[in-house]
Amino acid sequence: MQRRHFMLSGAASALALAHPSLWAQGLPDSARIFAGFAAGGTVDTTARRVADKLRDVLAKAVVVENRTGAGGQIALSALKAAQPDGLTLVCTPMSMLGIYPHTYKKLPYDPVADFQPVSQAVRFDFGFAVGPMVPASVKTLPDFVAWCKAHPKDANFGSPAAGSVPHFTAELFGRAAGIDLKHVPYRGTQPAIADLIGGTVAAVSGPVGEFLQHLPEGRVRLLATSGAARNRFAPTVATYAEQGFKDIVFDEWFGFFMPAKVPAEALNRASTAIRSALSAPDVVDALALMGLEARPSSPADLAALLKKDSERWAPLIKAIGFTADS
């Protein structure tokens, strides 16, 4: 009987391996990934590409919920309130965890105590683009600076959130150029680009990938990228440093986080599944179309990266003098 039971168990295991869908029968019905920015943007795209790969691995269904508002804080607040059962995550830019603590006197969450790092997702550079409000003759940052000085009332830019890295990148550029660039915050880069195309704002600072789909039509013109070298997704566009702004060298990343106190087993399961998803060739290629480089990591490496970036930005923000509460 024992031998027969062993043989039946082995047969069942082999059947499950041959038909992976059978594994899903023992999985939870659903899991959620919160995205703090609008559908169609880079955060949303990253979350959805990974969610597709987590289906029948983490849960039978994995849905992305766009919890927009407060520059990404709504999504993080929702994660903080969620049960630490391993079935709720957030995909968030570094800004909300590494920069906001230096700009807000009080946040609805503690970036370290309330969340558990799971895996880095992607890294990317920022782009600075202009639209129809700015004449076609403006093709470089020096051209834009000259135009702003001649049209100070129109010298403005949009970003995906006040107090975010793209906000500060453009802010530091304006200061270095000696122009007063007025900031207009949005709930994501795509809404800002919509106003850029509509002629409501002169420029937008945001992830390079957010602009790529709009470049062929010519109504959006990318003037600069923020990396140490030219961005591989926009190789013909000069960097800030190449155009005389040597200190404007920044990039950022998105990461996956869970609520604090998530059991170690659930954390490891999610981290392994996400890293596998981000290593899949079709996911890597799809993210590249948005100007994103897949960068899976361990939870410990993500925690160390967040600490490093937070420490780097603290003195820069102090020098800028920006406070979100003012």
Short mmCIF file of C-alpha atoms in Angstrom, two decimals:
data_model
loop_
_atom_site.label_atom_id
_atom_site.label_comp_id
_atom_site.label_asym_id
_atom_site.label_seq_id
_atom_site.Cartn_x
_atom_site.Cartn_y
_atom_site.Cartn_z
CA MET A 1 0.00 0.00 0.00
CA GLN A 2 2.82 2.38 0.88
CA ARG A 3 4.55 1.62 -2.43
CA ARG A 4 1.29 2.14 -4.33
CA HIS A 5 0.68 5.46 -2.49
CA PHE A 6 4.20 6.63 -3.35
CA MET A 7 3.74 5.76 -7.02
CA LEU A 8 0.39 7.58 -7.17
CA SER A 9 1.90 10.66 -5.48
CA GLY A 10 4.77 10.63 -7.96
CA ALA A 11 2.37 10.39 -10.85
CA ALA A 12 0.37 13.33 -9.50
CA SER A 13 3.52 15.43 -9.15
CA ALA A 14 4.59 14.61 -12.68
CA LEU A 15 1.14 15.54 -13.97
CA ALA A 16 1.32 18.88 -12.17
CA LEU A 17 4.71 19.62 -13.67
CA ALA A 18 3.43 18.75 -17.12
CA HIS A 19 0.38 20.98 -16.66
CA PRO A 20 1.41 24.12 -14.67
CA SER A 21 -2.20 25.33 -14.57
CA LEU A 22 -2.87 22.61 -12.01
CA TRP A 23 -0.61 24.44 -9.59
CA ALA A 24 -2.99 27.39 -9.61
CA GLN A 25 -5.74 25.30 -8.06
CA GLY A 26 -4.07 25.70 -4.67
CA LEU A 27 -3.31 29.41 -5.09
CA PRO A 28 -5.22 32.36 -3.61
CA ASP A 29 -7.88 33.78 -5.91
CA SER A 30 -6.28 37.19 -6.36
CA ALA A 31 -3.37 39.51 -5.57
CA ARG A 32 -3.06 43.26 -6.09
CA ILE A 33 -0.36 45.66 -7.22
CA PHE A 34 -1.00 49.33 -6.46
CA ALA A 35 0.33 51.92 -8.92
CA GLY A 36 0.31 55.52 -7.77
CA PHE A 37 0.18 57.08 -11.21
CA ALA A 38 -2.11 57.16 -14.22
CA ALA A 39 -2.71 54.27 -16.59
CA GLY A 40 -0.43 54.27 -19.63
CA GLY A 41 2.58 55.70 -17.84
CA THR A 42 5.82 53.93 -16.97
CA VAL A 43 4.84 52.94 -13.42
CA ASP A 44 1.55 51.49 -14.64
CA THR A 45 3.24 49.69 -17.55
CA THR A 46 5.88 48.15 -15.28
CA ALA A 47 3.26 46.96 -12.81
CA ARG A 48 1.08 45.44 -15.55
CA ARG A 49 3.91 43.64 -17.31
CA VAL A 50 4.98 42.03 -14.05
CA ALA A 51 1.39 41.30 -13.02
CA ASP A 52 0.87 39.30 -16.21
CA LYS A 53 3.78 37.05 -15.26
CA LEU A 54 2.63 36.64 -11.65
CA ARG A 55 -0.73 35.23 -12.69
CA ASP A 56 -0.97 31.54 -11.67
CA VAL A 57 2.31 31.99 -9.79
CA LEU A 58 1.50 34.37 -6.93
CA ALA A 59 -2.29 34.05 -7.28
CA LYS A 60 -4.86 32.93 -9.83
CA ALA A 61 -5.42 36.56 -10.80
CA VAL A 62 -3.12 39.55 -10.27
CA VAL A 63 -4.71 42.95 -10.84
CA VAL A 64 -3.19 46.42 -11.01
CA GLU A 65 -5.07 49.17 -9.19
CA ASN A 66 -4.24 52.78 -10.06
CA ARG A 67 -4.43 54.65 -6.76
CA THR A 68 -3.45 58.09 -8.06
CA GLY A 69 -3.06 61.30 -6.11
CA ALA A 70 -0.79 63.14 -3.69
CA GLY A 71 2.25 62.44 -5.86
CA GLY A 72 2.13 58.69 -5.28
CA GLN A 73 1.30 58.86 -1.57
CA ILE A 74 -2.22 57.46 -2.01
CA ALA A 75 -0.89 54.15 -3.31
CA LEU A 76 1.65 53.87 -0.50
CA SER A 77 -0.98 54.70 2.11
CA ALA A 78 -3.17 51.94 0.66
CA LEU A 79 -0.27 49.50 0.90
CA LYS A 80 0.38 50.47 4.51
CA ALA A 81 -3.27 49.72 5.36
CA ALA A 82 -3.27 46.37 3.53
CA GLN A 83 -2.96 43.02 5.24
CA PRO A 84 0.64 41.71 5.25
CA ASP A 85 -0.44 38.46 3.62
CA GLY A 86 1.91 38.54 0.66
CA LEU A 87 -0.89 39.32 -1.77
CA THR A 88 -0.65 43.12 -1.91
CA LEU A 89 2.28 45.05 -3.38
CA VAL A 90 3.04 48.48 -4.73
CA CYS A 91 5.17 49.49 -7.69
CA THR A 92 6.57 52.91 -6.84
CA PRO A 93 9.31 55.31 -7.91
CA MET A 94 12.11 55.92 -5.44
CA SER A 95 11.00 59.54 -4.93
CA MET A 96 8.04 58.68 -2.71
CA LEU A 97 10.28 56.77 -0.29
CA GLY A 98 13.71 58.37 -0.63
CA ILE A 99 12.89 62.03 -1.29
CA TYR A 100 9.52 62.79 0.27
CA PRO A 101 10.86 62.29 3.84
CA HIS A 102 13.15 65.27 3.16
CA THR A 103 10.40 67.49 1.73
CA TYR A 104 7.33 66.76 3.87
CA LYS A 105 7.17 67.54 7.56
CA LYS A 106 4.74 64.68 7.97
CA LEU A 107 3.94 61.76 5.70
CA PRO A 108 1.08 59.27 6.09
CA TYR A 109 3.67 56.48 6.12
CA ASP A 110 7.19 55.71 7.30
CA PRO A 111 9.26 54.68 4.25
CA VAL A 112 11.32 52.20 6.26
CA ALA A 113 9.11 51.01 9.12
CA ASP A 114 5.90 50.56 7.12
CA PHE A 115 7.19 48.74 4.05
CA GLN A 116 9.22 45.70 3.11
CA PRO A 117 11.41 45.91 -0.02
CA VAL A 118 10.75 43.04 -2.45
CA SER A 119 12.70 43.75 -5.65
CA GLN A 120 13.94 46.63 -7.72
CA ALA A 121 12.00 46.76 -10.99
CA VAL A 122 13.61 49.11 -13.51
CA ARG A 123 15.98 52.06 -13.84
CA PHE A 124 15.74 54.99 -16.23
CA ASP A 125 16.97 58.48 -17.07
CA PHE A 126 14.89 61.62 -17.25
CA GLY A 127 14.17 63.69 -20.29
CA PHE A 128 13.41 67.38 -20.68
CA ALA A 129 10.99 68.04 -23.54
CA VAL A 130 9.22 71.01 -25.05
CA GLY A 131 5.97 71.27 -27.01
CA PRO A 132 4.09 73.57 -29.41
CA MET A 133 4.29 76.56 -27.05
CA VAL A 134 8.03 76.69 -27.75
CA PRO A 135 9.17 77.59 -31.32
CA ALA A 136 10.62 74.83 -33.50
CA SER A 137 13.87 76.80 -33.61
CA VAL A 138 14.49 75.80 -29.98
CA LYS A 139 16.46 72.56 -30.31
CA THR A 140 18.88 72.59 -27.36
CA LEU A 141 18.92 73.56 -23.71
CA PRO A 142 20.83 76.82 -24.42
CA ASP A 143 18.14 77.64 -27.01
CA PHE A 144 15.45 77.01 -24.40
CA VAL A 145 17.23 79.17 -21.83
CA ALA A 146 17.38 82.04 -24.33
CA TRP A 147 13.67 81.60 -25.12
CA CYS A 148 12.76 81.62 -21.42
CA LYS A 149 14.68 84.82 -20.85
CA ALA A 150 12.82 86.41 -23.76
CA HIS A 151 9.44 85.03 -22.58
CA PRO A 152 9.65 84.84 -18.76
CA LYS A 153 5.86 84.60 -18.32
CA ASP A 154 5.83 81.36 -20.33
CA ALA A 155 8.88 79.83 -18.65
CA ASN A 156 7.31 76.81 -16.95
CA PHE A 157 7.49 73.03 -16.84
CA GLY A 158 5.36 70.12 -15.70
CA SER A 159 6.46 67.04 -13.78
CA PRO A 160 4.72 63.87 -12.55
CA ALA A 161 4.71 65.09 -8.94
CA ALA A 162 5.92 67.93 -6.73
CA GLY A 163 9.02 66.86 -4.85
CA SER A 164 9.91 64.08 -7.31
CA VAL A 165 13.29 63.56 -8.99
CA PRO A 166 12.10 64.93 -12.36
CA HIS A 167 10.80 68.01 -10.54
CA PHE A 168 14.15 68.59 -8.87
CA THR A 169 16.14 67.78 -12.01
CA ALA A 170 14.40 70.59 -13.90
CA GLU A 171 14.54 72.85 -10.84
CA LEU A 172 18.33 72.43 -10.60
CA PHE A 173 18.63 73.02 -14.35
CA GLY A 174 16.67 76.28 -14.09
CA ARG A 175 18.84 77.50 -11.25
CA ALA A 176 22.05 76.58 -13.04
CA ALA A 177 20.79 78.39 -16.17
CA GLY A 178 19.74 81.50 -14.25
CA ILE A 179 16.08 81.31 -15.27
CA ASP A 180 12.94 81.20 -13.12
CA LEU A 181 11.19 78.02 -14.26
CA LYS A 182 7.74 77.80 -12.70
CA HIS A 183 6.75 74.27 -11.72
CA VAL A 184 3.36 72.72 -12.52
CA PRO A 185 2.81 69.35 -10.76
CA TYR A 186 0.63 66.62 -12.29
CA ARG A 187 -0.66 63.16 -11.36
CA GLY A 188 1.84 61.39 -13.58
CA THR A 189 3.91 62.28 -16.63
CA GLN A 190 1.31 61.37 -19.26
CA PRO A 191 -1.21 63.99 -18.03
CA ALA A 192 1.64 66.52 -18.10
CA ILE A 193 2.55 65.52 -21.66
CA ALA A 194 -1.11 65.87 -22.69
CA ASP A 195 -0.96 69.51 -21.55
CA LEU A 196 2.43 69.90 -23.21
CA ILE A 197 0.97 68.79 -26.55
CA GLY A 198 -2.04 71.02 -25.94
CA GLY A 199 0.16 74.06 -25.40
CA THR A 200 -0.73 74.56 -21.74
CA VAL A 201 2.84 74.14 -20.47
CA ALA A 202 6.11 74.92 -22.23
CA ALA A 203 8.12 71.90 -21.08
CA VAL A 204 7.91 68.64 -19.15
CA SER A 205 10.52 66.83 -17.09
CA GLY A 206 9.86 63.11 -16.77
CA PRO A 207 11.18 59.61 -17.51
CA VAL A 208 12.65 59.37 -21.02
CA GLY A 209 10.33 56.48 -21.85
CA GLU A 210 7.23 58.57 -21.28
CA PHE A 211 8.15 60.75 -24.28
CA LEU A 212 9.16 58.09 -26.80
CA GLN A 213 5.70 57.37 -28.20
CA HIS A 214 5.12 61.09 -28.78
CA LEU A 215 8.36 61.92 -30.58
CA PRO A 216 7.57 60.64 -34.10
CA GLU A 217 4.66 63.05 -34.55
CA GLY A 218 6.99 65.97 -33.82
CA ARG A 219 4.76 67.83 -31.37
CA VAL A 220 7.04 66.81 -28.52
CA ARG A 221 10.77 67.55 -28.84
CA LEU A 222 13.27 66.04 -26.44
CA LEU A 223 16.02 68.55 -25.62
CA ALA A 224 18.10 66.64 -23.07
CA THR A 225 18.47 63.46 -21.02
CA SER A 226 19.81 63.23 -17.50
CA GLY A 227 22.17 60.25 -17.50
CA ALA A 228 25.94 60.20 -17.25
CA ALA A 229 26.00 59.04 -20.89
CA ARG A 230 23.50 59.35 -23.72
CA ASN A 231 20.36 57.35 -23.21
CA ARG A 232 20.28 54.23 -25.37
CA PHE A 233 16.60 54.81 -26.13
CA ALA A 234 17.27 58.35 -27.38
CA PRO A 235 20.91 58.26 -28.56
CA THR A 236 20.69 61.39 -30.72
CA VAL A 237 19.70 63.58 -27.75
CA ALA A 238 22.55 65.23 -25.84
CA THR A 239 22.72 64.96 -22.05
CA TYR A 240 22.41 67.91 -19.68
CA ALA A 241 26.15 67.54 -19.00
CA GLU A 242 27.03 67.66 -22.70
CA GLN A 243 25.13 70.93 -22.99
CA GLY A 244 27.02 72.63 -20.20
CA PHE A 245 25.11 71.50 -17.10
CA LYS A 246 27.67 69.09 -15.70
CA ASP A 247 26.00 68.65 -12.30
CA ILE A 248 22.65 67.56 -13.73
CA VAL A 249 23.30 63.82 -13.77
CA PHE A 250 20.43 61.82 -12.31
CA ASP A 251 18.51 58.62 -12.83
CA GLU A 252 15.86 56.81 -10.81
CA TRP A 253 14.27 53.43 -10.31
CA PHE A 254 10.94 51.81 -9.57
CA GLY A 255 10.68 49.11 -6.95
CA PHE A 256 8.18 46.61 -5.60
CA PHE A 257 7.32 46.77 -1.91
CA MET A 258 4.99 44.93 0.47
CA PRO A 259 3.56 45.93 3.85
CA ALA A 260 5.92 45.55 6.79
CA LYS A 261 5.57 42.34 8.81
CA VAL A 262 4.88 40.25 5.72
CA PRO A 263 5.96 36.66 6.55
CA ALA A 264 9.40 35.72 5.27
CA GLU A 265 7.99 32.86 3.21
CA ALA A 266 5.51 35.16 1.44
CA LEU A 267 8.23 37.76 0.84
CA ASN A 268 10.61 35.22 -0.66
CA ARG A 269 7.88 33.78 -2.86
CA ALA A 270 6.96 37.21 -4.22
CA SER A 271 10.57 38.30 -4.66
CA THR A 272 11.47 35.15 -6.56
CA ALA A 273 8.41 35.46 -8.80
CA ILE A 274 9.04 39.15 -9.55
CA ARG A 275 12.70 38.62 -10.34
CA SER A 276 11.76 35.80 -12.68
CA ALA A 277 9.16 38.03 -14.36
CA LEU A 278 11.65 40.86 -14.86
CA SER A 279 14.16 38.43 -16.41
CA ALA A 280 11.70 37.16 -19.03
CA PRO A 281 12.82 38.31 -22.52
CA ASP A 282 9.35 39.49 -23.52
CA VAL A 283 9.09 41.63 -20.39
CA VAL A 284 12.58 43.07 -20.89
CA ASP A 285 11.70 43.97 -24.49
CA ALA A 286 8.33 45.45 -23.59
CA LEU A 287 9.84 47.63 -20.87
CA ALA A 288 12.55 48.78 -23.27
CA LEU A 289 9.84 50.21 -25.52
CA MET A 290 9.07 52.56 -22.62
CA GLY A 291 12.74 53.45 -22.10
CA LEU A 292 13.03 51.24 -19.01
CA GLU A 293 15.89 48.87 -18.18
CA ALA A 294 14.75 45.83 -16.19
CA ARG A 295 16.77 45.57 -12.95
CA PRO A 296 15.54 42.79 -10.65
CA SER A 297 17.22 42.62 -7.24
CA SER A 298 17.07 40.96 -3.86
CA PRO A 299 15.07 42.60 -1.03
CA ALA A 300 18.34 43.41 0.77
CA ASP A 301 19.87 45.07 -2.28
CA LEU A 302 16.75 47.19 -2.79
CA ALA A 303 16.82 48.30 0.85
CA ALA A 304 20.49 49.32 0.49
CA LEU A 305 19.78 51.20 -2.76
CA LEU A 306 16.93 53.15 -1.17
CA LYS A 307 19.16 54.14 1.75
CA LYS A 308 21.96 55.26 -0.58
CA ASP A 309 19.69 57.40 -2.76
CA SER A 310 17.91 58.97 0.21
CA GLU A 311 21.25 60.01 1.66
CA ARG A 312 22.39 61.44 -1.68
CA TRP A 313 19.29 63.59 -2.11
CA ALA A 314 19.06 64.95 1.44
CA PRO A 315 21.70 67.72 1.00
CA LEU A 316 20.52 68.56 -2.53
CA ILE A 317 16.97 69.12 -1.33
CA LYS A 318 18.22 71.24 1.54
CA ALA A 319 20.18 73.37 -0.93
CA ILE A 320 17.12 73.78 -3.15
CA GLY A 321 15.09 74.79 -0.13
CA PHE A 322 11.95 73.02 -1.31
CA THR A 323 9.30 71.95 1.19
CA ALA A 324 6.06 70.34 0.08
CA ASP A 325 4.23 71.88 3.04
CA SER A 326 4.94 75.49 2.04
#
